[in-house]
Amino acid sequence: MKIALTGTPGVGKTKVANLLKKMGYDVLPLKKIADEFIIGYDKERESKIVDEELMDDYIKNLKEEGIIITEGHLSHLLSVDGVIILRCHPKELKKRLKAKKWNERKIKENLEAEALDIILQRALQKHKKIWEIDTTEKNAEEIAKEVVKIIKKMPPPCYGKVDYSEWLIENAG
């Protein structure tokens, strides 16, 4: 079974993935393989352009021996059996991205993407089994436990309850 662990940069994907790896899960950080699929560079957005189809073909061809967790902010675009989206309130996300020394333009872009549910919207175009976890007031251990519970029980999909639209209204202009 292949599970995507995704979310806007800064929501806690890597910390949670590292804990899942320590728990014995097979975690594939997309950062480590994405360089093999780069087809260009977007100067305006200061980001690499990845051939999503080629990367998806690679994931499709992975031998499944148990559970494989693909971790990264593009993993919801891949052919997986379920998608876990980590979410974070834009106010908290801003603090996290500033701590990572991100520039203001990239921070603004990611805060807006989080508030507009961009990753959820894109995931819904391809998947039915989607779960959201609000990481705003949780530590990595708590989040990892929730992820494990989802993976083990595969409960009914749960998404659309996280709503940061008030942040958009407060920060318009």
Tab-separated table of C-alpha atoms in Angstrom, residues 8-9 105-115:
chain	number	residue	atom	x	y	z
A	8	THR	CA	2.216	22.997	2.298
A	9	PRO	CA	5.899	23.549	3.172
A	105	ARG	CA	7.249	36.469	-1.249
A	106	LYS	CA	7.575	32.676	-0.852
A	107	ILE	CA	6.027	32.876	2.610
A	108	LYS	CA	3.035	34.824	1.265
A	109	GLU	CA	2.602	32.364	-1.621
A	110	ASN	CA	2.555	29.380	0.745
A	111	LEU	CA	0.267	31.038	3.307
A	112	GLU	CA	-2.256	31.770	0.574
A	113	ALA	CA	-1.980	28.217	-0.780
A	114	GLU	CA	-2.662	26.855	2.710
A	115	ALA	CA	-5.633	29.173	3.316
